mmCIF file of C-alpha atoms and ligand atoms in Angstrom:
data_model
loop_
_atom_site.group_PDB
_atom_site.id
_atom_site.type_symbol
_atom_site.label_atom_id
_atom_site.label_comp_id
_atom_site.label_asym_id
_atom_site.label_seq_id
_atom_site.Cartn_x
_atom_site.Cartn_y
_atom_site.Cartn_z
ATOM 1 C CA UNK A 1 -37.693 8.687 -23.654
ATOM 2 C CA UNK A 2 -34.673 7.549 -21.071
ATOM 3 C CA UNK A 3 -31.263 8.775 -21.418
ATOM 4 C CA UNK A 4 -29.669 7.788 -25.231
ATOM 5 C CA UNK A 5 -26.789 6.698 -25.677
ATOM 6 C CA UNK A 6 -23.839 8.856 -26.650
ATOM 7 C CA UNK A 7 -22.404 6.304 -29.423
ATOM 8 C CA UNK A 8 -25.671 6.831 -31.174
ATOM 9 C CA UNK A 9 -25.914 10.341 -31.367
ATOM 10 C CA UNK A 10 -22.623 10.016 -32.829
ATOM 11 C CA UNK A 11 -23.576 7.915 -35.271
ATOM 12 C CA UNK A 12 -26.501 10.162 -36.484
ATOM 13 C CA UNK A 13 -24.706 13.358 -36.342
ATOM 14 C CA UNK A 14 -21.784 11.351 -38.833
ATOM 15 C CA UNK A 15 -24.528 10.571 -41.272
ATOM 16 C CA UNK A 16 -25.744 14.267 -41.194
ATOM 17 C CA UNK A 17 -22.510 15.713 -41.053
ATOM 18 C CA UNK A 18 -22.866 17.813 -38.342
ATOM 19 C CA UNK A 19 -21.018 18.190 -34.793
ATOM 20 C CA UNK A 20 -23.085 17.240 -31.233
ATOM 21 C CA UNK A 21 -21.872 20.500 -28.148
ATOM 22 C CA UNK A 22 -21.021 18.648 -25.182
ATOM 23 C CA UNK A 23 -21.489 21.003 -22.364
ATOM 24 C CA UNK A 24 -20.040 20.674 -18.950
ATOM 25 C CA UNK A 25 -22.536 20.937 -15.589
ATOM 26 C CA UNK A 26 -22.654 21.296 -11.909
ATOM 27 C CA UNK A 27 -25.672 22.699 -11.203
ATOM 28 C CA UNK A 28 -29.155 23.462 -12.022
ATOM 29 C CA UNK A 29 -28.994 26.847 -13.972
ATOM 30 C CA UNK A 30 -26.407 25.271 -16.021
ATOM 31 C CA UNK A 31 -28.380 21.660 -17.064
ATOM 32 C CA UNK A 32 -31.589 24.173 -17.571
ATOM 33 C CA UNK A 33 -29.855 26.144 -20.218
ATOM 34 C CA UNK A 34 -28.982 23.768 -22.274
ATOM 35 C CA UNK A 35 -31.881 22.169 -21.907
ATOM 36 C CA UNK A 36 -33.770 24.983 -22.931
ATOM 37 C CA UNK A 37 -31.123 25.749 -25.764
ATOM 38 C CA UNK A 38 -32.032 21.992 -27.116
ATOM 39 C CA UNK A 39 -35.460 22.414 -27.179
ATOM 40 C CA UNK A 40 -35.566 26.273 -28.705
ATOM 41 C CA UNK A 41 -32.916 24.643 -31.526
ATOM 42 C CA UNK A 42 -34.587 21.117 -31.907
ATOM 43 C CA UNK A 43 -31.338 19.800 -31.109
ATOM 44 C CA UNK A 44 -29.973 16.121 -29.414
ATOM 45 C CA UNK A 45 -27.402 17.155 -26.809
ATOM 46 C CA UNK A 46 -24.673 15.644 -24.685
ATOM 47 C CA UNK A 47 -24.458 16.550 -20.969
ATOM 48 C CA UNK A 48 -21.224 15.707 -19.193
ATOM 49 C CA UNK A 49 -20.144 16.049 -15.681
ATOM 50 C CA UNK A 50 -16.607 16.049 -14.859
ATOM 51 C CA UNK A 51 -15.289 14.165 -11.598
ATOM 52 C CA UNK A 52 -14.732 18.172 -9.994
ATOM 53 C CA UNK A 53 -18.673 18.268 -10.800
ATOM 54 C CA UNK A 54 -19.581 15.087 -9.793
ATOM 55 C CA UNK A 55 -17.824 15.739 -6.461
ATOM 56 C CA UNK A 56 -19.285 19.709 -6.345
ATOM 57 C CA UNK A 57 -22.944 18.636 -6.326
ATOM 58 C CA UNK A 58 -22.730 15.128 -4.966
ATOM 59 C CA UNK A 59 -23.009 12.463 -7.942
ATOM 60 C CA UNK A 60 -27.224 12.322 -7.021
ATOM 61 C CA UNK A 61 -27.848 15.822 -6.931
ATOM 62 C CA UNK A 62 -26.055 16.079 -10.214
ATOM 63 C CA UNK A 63 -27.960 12.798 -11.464
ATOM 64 C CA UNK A 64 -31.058 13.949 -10.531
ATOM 65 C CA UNK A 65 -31.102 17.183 -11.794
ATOM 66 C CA UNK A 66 -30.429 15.639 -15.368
ATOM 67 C CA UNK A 67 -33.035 13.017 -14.697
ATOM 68 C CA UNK A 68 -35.679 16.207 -13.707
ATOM 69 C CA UNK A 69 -34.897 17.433 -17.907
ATOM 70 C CA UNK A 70 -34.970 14.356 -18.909
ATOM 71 C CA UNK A 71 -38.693 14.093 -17.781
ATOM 72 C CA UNK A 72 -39.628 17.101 -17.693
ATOM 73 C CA UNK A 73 -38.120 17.358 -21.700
ATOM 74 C CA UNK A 74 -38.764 13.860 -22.906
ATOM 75 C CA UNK A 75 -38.728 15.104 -26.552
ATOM 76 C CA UNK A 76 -34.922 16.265 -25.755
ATOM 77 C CA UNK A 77 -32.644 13.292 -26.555
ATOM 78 C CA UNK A 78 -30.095 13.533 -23.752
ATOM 79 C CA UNK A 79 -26.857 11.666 -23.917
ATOM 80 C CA UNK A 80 -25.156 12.125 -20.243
ATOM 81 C CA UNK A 81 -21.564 11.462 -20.324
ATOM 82 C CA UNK A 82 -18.709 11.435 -17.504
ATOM 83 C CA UNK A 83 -16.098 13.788 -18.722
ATOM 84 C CA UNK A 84 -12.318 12.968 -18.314
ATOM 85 C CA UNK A 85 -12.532 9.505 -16.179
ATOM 86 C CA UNK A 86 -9.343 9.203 -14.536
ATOM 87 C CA UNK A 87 -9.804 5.181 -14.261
ATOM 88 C CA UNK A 88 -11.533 2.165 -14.380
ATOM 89 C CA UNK A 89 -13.247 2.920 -10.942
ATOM 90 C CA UNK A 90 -14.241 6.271 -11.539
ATOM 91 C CA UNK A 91 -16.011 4.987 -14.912
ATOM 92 C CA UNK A 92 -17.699 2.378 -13.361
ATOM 93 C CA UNK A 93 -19.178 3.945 -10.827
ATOM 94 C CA UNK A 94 -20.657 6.780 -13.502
ATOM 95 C CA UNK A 95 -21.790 3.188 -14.894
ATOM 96 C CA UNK A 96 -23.412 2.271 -12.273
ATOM 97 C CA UNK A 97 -25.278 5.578 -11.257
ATOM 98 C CA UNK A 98 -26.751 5.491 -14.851
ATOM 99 C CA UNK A 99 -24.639 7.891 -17.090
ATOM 100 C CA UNK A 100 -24.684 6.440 -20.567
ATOM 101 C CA UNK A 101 -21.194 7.638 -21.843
ATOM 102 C CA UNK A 102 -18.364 7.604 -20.006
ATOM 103 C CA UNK A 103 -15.235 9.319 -21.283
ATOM 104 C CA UNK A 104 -11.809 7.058 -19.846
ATOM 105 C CA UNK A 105 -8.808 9.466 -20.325
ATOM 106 C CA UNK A 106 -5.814 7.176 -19.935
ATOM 107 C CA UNK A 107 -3.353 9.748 -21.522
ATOM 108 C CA UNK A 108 -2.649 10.215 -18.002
ATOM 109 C CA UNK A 109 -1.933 8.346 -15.223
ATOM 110 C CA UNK A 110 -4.978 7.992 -12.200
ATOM 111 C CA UNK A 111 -3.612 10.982 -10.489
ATOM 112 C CA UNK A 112 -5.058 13.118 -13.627
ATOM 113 C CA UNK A 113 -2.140 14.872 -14.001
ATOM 114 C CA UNK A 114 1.143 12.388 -15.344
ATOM 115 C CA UNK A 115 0.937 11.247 -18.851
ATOM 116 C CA UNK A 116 1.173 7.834 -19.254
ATOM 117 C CA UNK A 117 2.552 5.571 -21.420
ATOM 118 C CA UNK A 118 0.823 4.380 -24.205
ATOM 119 C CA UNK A 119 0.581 0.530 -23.167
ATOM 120 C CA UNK A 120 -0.971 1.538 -19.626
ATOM 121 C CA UNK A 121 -3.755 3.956 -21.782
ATOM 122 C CA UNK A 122 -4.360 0.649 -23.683
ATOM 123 C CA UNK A 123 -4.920 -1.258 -21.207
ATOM 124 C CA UNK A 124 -7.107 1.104 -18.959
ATOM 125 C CA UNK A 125 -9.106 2.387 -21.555
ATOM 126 C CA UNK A 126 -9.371 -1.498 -22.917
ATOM 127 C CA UNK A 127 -10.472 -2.561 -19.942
ATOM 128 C CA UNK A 128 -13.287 -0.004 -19.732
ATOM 129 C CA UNK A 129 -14.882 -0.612 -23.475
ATOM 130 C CA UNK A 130 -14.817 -4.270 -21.808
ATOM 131 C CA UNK A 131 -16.928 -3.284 -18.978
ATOM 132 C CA UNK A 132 -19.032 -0.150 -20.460
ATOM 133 C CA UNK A 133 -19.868 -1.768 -23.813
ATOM 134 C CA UNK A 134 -21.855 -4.989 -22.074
ATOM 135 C CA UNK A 135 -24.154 -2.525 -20.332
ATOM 136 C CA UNK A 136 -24.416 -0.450 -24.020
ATOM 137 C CA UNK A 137 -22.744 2.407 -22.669
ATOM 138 C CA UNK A 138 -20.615 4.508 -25.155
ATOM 139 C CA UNK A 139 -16.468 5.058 -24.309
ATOM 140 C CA UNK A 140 -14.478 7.759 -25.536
ATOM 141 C CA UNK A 141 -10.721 7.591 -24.964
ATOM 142 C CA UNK A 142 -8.490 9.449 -25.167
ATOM 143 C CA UNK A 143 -4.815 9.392 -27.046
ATOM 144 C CA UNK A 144 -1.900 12.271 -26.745
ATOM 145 C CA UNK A 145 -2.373 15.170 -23.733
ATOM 146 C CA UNK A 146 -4.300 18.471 -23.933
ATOM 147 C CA UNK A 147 -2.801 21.136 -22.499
ATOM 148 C CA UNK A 148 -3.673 23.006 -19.239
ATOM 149 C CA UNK A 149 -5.499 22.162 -16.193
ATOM 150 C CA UNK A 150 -9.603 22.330 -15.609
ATOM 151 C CA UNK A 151 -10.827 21.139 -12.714
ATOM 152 C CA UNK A 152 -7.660 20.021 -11.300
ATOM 153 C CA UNK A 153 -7.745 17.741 -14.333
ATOM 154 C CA UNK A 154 -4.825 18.132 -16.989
ATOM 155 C CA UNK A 155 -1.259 17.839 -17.632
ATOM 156 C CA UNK A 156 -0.599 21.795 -17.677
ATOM 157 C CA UNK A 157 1.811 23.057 -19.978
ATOM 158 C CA UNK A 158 1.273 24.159 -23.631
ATOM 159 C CA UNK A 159 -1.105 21.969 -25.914
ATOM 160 C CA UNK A 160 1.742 21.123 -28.423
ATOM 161 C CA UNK A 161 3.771 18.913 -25.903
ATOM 162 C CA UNK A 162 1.821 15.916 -27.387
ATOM 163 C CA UNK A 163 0.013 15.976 -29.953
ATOM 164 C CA UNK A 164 -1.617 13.304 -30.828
ATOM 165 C CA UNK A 165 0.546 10.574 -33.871
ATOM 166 C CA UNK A 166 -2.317 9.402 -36.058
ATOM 167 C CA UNK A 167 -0.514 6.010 -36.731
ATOM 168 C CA UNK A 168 -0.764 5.646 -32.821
ATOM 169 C CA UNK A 169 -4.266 6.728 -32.751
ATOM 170 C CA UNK A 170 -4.976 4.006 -35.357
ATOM 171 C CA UNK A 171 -3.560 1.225 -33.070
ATOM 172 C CA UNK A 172 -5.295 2.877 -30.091
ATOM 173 C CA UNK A 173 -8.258 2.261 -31.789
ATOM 174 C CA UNK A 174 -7.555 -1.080 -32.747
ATOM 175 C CA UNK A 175 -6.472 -2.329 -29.494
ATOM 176 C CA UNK A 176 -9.067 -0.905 -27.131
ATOM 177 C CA UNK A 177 -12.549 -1.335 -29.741
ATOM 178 C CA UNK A 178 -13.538 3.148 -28.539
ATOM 179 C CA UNK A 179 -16.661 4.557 -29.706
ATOM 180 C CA UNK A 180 -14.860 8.082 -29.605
ATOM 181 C CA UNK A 181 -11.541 9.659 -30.038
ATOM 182 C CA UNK A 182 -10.574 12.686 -28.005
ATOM 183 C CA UNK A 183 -7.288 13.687 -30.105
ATOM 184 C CA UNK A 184 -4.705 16.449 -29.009
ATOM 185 C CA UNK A 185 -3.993 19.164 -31.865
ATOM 186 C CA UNK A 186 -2.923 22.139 -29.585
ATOM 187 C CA UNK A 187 -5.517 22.576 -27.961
ATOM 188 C CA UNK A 188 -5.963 23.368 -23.999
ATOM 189 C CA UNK A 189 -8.194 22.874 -21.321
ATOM 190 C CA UNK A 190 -9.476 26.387 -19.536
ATOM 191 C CA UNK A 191 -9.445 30.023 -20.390
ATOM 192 C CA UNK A 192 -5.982 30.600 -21.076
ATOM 193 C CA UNK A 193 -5.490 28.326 -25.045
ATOM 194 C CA UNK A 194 -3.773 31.211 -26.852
ATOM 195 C CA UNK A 195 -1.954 34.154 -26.939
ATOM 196 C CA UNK A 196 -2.743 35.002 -30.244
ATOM 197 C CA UNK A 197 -5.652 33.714 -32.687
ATOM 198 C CA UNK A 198 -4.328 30.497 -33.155
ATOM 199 C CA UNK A 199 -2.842 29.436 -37.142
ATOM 200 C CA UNK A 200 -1.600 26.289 -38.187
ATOM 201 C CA UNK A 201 1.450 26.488 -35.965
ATOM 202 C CA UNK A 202 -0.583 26.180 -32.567
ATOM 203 C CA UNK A 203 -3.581 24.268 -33.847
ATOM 204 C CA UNK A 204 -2.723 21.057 -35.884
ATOM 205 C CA UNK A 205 -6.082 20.726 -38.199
ATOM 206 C CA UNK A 206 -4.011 18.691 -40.575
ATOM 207 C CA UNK A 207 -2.890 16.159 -37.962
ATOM 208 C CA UNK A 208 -6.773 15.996 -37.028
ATOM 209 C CA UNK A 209 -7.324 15.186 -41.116
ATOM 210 C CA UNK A 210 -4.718 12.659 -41.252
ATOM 211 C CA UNK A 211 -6.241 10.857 -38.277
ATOM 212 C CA UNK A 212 -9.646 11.313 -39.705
ATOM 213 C CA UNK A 213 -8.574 9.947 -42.910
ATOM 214 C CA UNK A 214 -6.963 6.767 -40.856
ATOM 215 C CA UNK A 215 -9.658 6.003 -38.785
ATOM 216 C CA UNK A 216 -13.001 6.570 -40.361
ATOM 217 C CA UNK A 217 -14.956 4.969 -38.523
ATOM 218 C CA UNK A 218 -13.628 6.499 -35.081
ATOM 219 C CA UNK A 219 -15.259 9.440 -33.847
ATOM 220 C CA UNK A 220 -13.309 12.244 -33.176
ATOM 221 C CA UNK A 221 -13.992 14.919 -30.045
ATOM 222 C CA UNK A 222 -11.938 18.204 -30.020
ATOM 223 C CA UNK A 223 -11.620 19.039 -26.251
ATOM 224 C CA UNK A 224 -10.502 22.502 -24.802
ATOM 225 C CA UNK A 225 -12.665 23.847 -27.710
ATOM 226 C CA UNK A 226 -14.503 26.660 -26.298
ATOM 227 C CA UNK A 227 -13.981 30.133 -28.605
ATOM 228 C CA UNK A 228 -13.466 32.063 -25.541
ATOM 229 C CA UNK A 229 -14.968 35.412 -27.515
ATOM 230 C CA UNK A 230 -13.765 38.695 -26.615
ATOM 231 C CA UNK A 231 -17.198 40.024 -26.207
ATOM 232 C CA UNK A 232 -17.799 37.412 -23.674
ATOM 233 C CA UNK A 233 -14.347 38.355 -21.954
ATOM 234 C CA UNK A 234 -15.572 42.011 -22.290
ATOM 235 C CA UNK A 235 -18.568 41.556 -20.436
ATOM 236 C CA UNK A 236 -17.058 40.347 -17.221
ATOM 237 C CA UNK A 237 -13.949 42.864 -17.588
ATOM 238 C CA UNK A 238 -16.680 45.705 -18.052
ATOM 239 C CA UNK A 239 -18.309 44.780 -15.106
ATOM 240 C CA UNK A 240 -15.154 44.378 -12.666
ATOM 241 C CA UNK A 241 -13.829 41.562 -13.792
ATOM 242 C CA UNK A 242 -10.194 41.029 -14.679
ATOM 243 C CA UNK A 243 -9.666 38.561 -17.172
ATOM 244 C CA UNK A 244 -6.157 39.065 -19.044
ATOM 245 C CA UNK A 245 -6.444 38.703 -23.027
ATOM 246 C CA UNK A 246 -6.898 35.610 -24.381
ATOM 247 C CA UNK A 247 -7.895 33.482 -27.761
ATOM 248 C CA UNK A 248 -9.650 30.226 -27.719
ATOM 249 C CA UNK A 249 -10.548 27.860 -31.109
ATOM 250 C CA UNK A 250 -12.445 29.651 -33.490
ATOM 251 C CA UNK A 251 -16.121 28.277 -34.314
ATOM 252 C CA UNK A 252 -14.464 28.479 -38.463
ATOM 253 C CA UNK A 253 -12.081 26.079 -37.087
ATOM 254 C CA UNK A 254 -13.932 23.757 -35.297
ATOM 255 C CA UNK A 255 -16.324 23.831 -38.372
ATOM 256 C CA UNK A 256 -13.400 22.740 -40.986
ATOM 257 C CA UNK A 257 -13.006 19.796 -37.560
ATOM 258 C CA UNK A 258 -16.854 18.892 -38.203
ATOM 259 C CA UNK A 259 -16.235 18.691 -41.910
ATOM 260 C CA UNK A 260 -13.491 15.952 -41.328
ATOM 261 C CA UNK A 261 -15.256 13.728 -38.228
ATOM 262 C CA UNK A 262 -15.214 15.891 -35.668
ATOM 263 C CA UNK A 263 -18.644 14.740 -33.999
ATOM 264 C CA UNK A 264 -18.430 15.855 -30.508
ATOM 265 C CA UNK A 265 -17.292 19.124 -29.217
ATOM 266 C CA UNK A 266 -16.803 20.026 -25.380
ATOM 267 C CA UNK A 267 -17.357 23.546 -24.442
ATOM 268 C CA UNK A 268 -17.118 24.612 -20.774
ATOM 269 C CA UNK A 269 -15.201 28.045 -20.436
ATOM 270 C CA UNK A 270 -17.475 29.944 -23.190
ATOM 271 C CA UNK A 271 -20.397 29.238 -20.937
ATOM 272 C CA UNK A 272 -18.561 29.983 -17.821
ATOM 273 C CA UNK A 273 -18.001 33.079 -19.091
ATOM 274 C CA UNK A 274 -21.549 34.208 -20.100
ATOM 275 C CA UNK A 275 -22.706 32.955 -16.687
ATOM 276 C CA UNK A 276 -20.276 34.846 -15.039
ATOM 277 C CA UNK A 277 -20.213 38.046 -17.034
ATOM 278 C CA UNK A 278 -23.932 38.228 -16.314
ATOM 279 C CA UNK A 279 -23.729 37.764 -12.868
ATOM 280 C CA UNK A 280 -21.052 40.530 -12.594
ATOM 281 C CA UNK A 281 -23.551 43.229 -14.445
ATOM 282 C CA UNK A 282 -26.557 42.712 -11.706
ATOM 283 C CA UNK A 283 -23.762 43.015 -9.009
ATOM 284 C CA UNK A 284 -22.440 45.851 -10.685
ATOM 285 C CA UNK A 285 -26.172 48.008 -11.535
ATOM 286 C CA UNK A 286 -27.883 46.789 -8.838
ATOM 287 C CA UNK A 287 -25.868 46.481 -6.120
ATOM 288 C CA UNK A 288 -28.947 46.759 -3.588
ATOM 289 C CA UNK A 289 -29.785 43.825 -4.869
ATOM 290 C CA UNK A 290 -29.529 39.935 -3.164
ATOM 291 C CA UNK A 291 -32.424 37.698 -3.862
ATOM 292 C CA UNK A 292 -30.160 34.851 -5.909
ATOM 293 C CA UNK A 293 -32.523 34.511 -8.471
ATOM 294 C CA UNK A 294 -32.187 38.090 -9.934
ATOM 295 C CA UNK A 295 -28.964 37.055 -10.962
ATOM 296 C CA UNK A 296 -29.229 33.387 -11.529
ATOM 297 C CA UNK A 297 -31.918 33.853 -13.879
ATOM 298 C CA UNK A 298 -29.983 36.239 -16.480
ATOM 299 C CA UNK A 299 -27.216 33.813 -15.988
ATOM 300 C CA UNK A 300 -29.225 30.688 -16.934
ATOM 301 C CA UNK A 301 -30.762 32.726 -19.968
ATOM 302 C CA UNK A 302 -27.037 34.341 -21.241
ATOM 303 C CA UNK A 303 -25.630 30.344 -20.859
ATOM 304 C CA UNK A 304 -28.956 29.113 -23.032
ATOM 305 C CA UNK A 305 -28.349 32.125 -25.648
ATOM 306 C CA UNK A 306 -25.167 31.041 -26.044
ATOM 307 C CA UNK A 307 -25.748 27.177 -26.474
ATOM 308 C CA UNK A 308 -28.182 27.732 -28.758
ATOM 309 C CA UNK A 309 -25.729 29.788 -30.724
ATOM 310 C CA UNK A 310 -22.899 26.839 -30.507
ATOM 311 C CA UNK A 311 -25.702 24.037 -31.845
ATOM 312 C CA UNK A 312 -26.801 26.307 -34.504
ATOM 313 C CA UNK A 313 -23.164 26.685 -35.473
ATOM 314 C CA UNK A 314 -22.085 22.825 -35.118
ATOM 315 C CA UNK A 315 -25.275 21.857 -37.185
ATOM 316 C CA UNK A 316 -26.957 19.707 -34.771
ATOM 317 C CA UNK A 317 -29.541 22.537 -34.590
ATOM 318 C CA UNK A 318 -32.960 20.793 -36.423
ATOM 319 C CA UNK A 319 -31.397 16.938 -35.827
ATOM 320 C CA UNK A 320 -33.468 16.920 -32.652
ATOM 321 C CA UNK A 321 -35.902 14.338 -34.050
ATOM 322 C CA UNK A 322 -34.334 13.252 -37.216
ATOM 323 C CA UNK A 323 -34.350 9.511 -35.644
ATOM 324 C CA UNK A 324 -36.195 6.701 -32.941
ATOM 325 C CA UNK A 325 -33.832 6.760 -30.311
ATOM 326 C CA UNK A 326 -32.527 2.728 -29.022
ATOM 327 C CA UNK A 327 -32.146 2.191 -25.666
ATOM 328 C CA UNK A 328 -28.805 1.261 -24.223
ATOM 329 C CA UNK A 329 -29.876 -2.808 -24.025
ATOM 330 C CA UNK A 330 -30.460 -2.608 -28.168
ATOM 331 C CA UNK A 331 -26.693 -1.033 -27.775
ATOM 332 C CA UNK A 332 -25.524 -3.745 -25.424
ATOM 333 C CA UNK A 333 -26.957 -6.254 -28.072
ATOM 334 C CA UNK A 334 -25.071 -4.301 -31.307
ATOM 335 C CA UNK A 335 -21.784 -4.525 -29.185
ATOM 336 C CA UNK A 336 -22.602 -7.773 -28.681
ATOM 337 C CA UNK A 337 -23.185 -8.945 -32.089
ATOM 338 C CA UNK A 338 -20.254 -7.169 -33.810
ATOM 339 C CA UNK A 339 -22.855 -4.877 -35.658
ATOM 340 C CA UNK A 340 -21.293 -1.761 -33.117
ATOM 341 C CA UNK A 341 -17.534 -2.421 -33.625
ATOM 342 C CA UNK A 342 -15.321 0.346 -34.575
ATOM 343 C CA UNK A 343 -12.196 -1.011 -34.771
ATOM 344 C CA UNK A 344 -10.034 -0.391 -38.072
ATOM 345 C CA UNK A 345 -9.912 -4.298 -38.779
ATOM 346 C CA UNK A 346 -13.516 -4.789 -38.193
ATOM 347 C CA UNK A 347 -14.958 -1.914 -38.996
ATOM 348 C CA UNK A 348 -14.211 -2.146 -42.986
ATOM 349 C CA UNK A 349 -16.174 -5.548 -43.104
HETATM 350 ZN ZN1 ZN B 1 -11.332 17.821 -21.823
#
């Protein structure tokens, strides 16, 4: 089967009331392991690439390499999404080169680091629906500002500068017709979310009900949502790393999230870490050693153990061929016809 769309995965994973991992690439190893975590789970999966990847392995390495488990896995239903598009152009061309999801983040200005206000996010991320959703390609905006910075991407500063108003989010959704919401409830991009394990006074799960509750129809996406375990963290300090402590979003948390539309969950650090961690243990008790692939292989397999682990905890473990996948013209057509429209005024009809 070709590349699925990301709206539809969505959709399924809403009716099954589960959560879809979106996991962030730029390289082989990485697109193998989850891959390989897919098909051990019987799981659908989301692939993203963010424009730091897309730049790292040249947009038709990157392409490529997802095309290669695409054939090489056609019973894996792959949605391939562009992660944090910084504008129209950026979007397009991800369009163009064939990714089926493209995610336009208009909470901040083209330079990826300014917010913006909320008129010029409308229009952007309007203009973008316009554009992706005639070629049946899926949108997900994005309305308040994570905190921190990954891949050079990100406001910085604490997630709780602006968190997302779910009266806002309902217009957002209104005026720009989004397939997904990526909503800001504390949460940060990178290693570094917490200094404690985050309660209610960091991590606003009740703002992400009352937007839930608003906008039904919408689906929501928790970004900066890796759990950043300390075992993980252990690993690489054990091993001569020096990673000072830190607390991500616990996997109870982003469960309640799942239980109240959270249907897409990006996870990048976690698997940084395990890659990382396992890298540093051949260096460390082997040192004579230098072939690449005696530590790129235990890296690829502690980044698949892990992603199978995430899908088994955000359900979509055993969804893997719950449905007949469409291809993104019969999505072009359900945009076209109306049947496909999310927004709060259409939507309810
Ligand atoms: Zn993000």
């Amino acid at each position: 089967m070709p590349l699925v769309s990301m709206r539809q995965l969505l959709d399924e994973a809403a009716k099954g009331g589960y959560g879809v991992g979106a996991f962030n690439v730029n390289n082989m190893e990485q697109i193998q392991a989850i891959v390989g975590a897919a098909k051990e789970t019987n799981s659908p999966v989301i692939i993203q690439a963010s424009r730091g990847a897309r730049k790292y392995a040249e947009d038709k390495y990157l392409f490529h390499l997802i095309l290669a488990a695409n054939e090489l896995h056609p019973d894996v239903m792959i949605a391939m999404h562009q992660d944090h598009g910084n504008s129209f152009d950026t979007c397009k061309s991800a369009i163009e080169l064939g990714f089926t999801s493209v995610m336009m983040d208009g909470s901040l200005k083209d330079d990826g680091k300014t917010p913006s206000s909320f008129e010029e996010n409308v229009e952007v991320t309007r203009r973008v629906v316009e554009f992706a959703h005639e070629r049946g390609v899926t949108v997900e905006g994005e309305i308040g500002v994570l905190g921190g910075v990954e891949d050079g991407h990100g406001a910085g500063g604490s997630g709780l500068e602006h968190i997302t108003d779910p009266d806002q989010a309902v217009e957002f959704a209104e005026r720009t017709g989004v397939d997904a919401l990526a909503i800001a409830i504390g949460t940060s991009h990178g290693a570094y979310k917490f200094n404690k394990k985050p309660d209610g006074s960091v991590l606003k799960m009740d703002v992400l009900i009352a937007i839930h509750e608003h906008l039904p129809h919408t689906h929501l996406v928790m970004h900066g949502s890796s759990s950043v375990p300390k075992e993980l963290q252990d690993i690489v300090n054990q091993y001569g790393g020096h990673l000072n402590p830190t607390w991500g979003v616990p996997v109870e948390e982003i469960q309640l999230g799942i239980r109240n539309g959270v249907r897409k969950i990006n996870v990048d650090t976690d698997n940084r870490l395990a890659l990382t961690g396992a890298i540093r243990k051949v260096f460390a008790e082997t040192p004579e050693k230098f072939d690449p692939r005696d530590y790129l292989k235990p890296a690829r397999d502690a980044m698949q153990k892990l992603v199978a682990l995430r899908m088994t905890q955000f359900g979509q473990a055993g969804h893997g061929k719950d449905y007949t996948p469409l291809t993104i013209a019969d999505m072009a057509e359900g945009y076209r016809s109306g049947k496909l429209d999310t927004r709060p005024s259409m939507a309810a009809h």
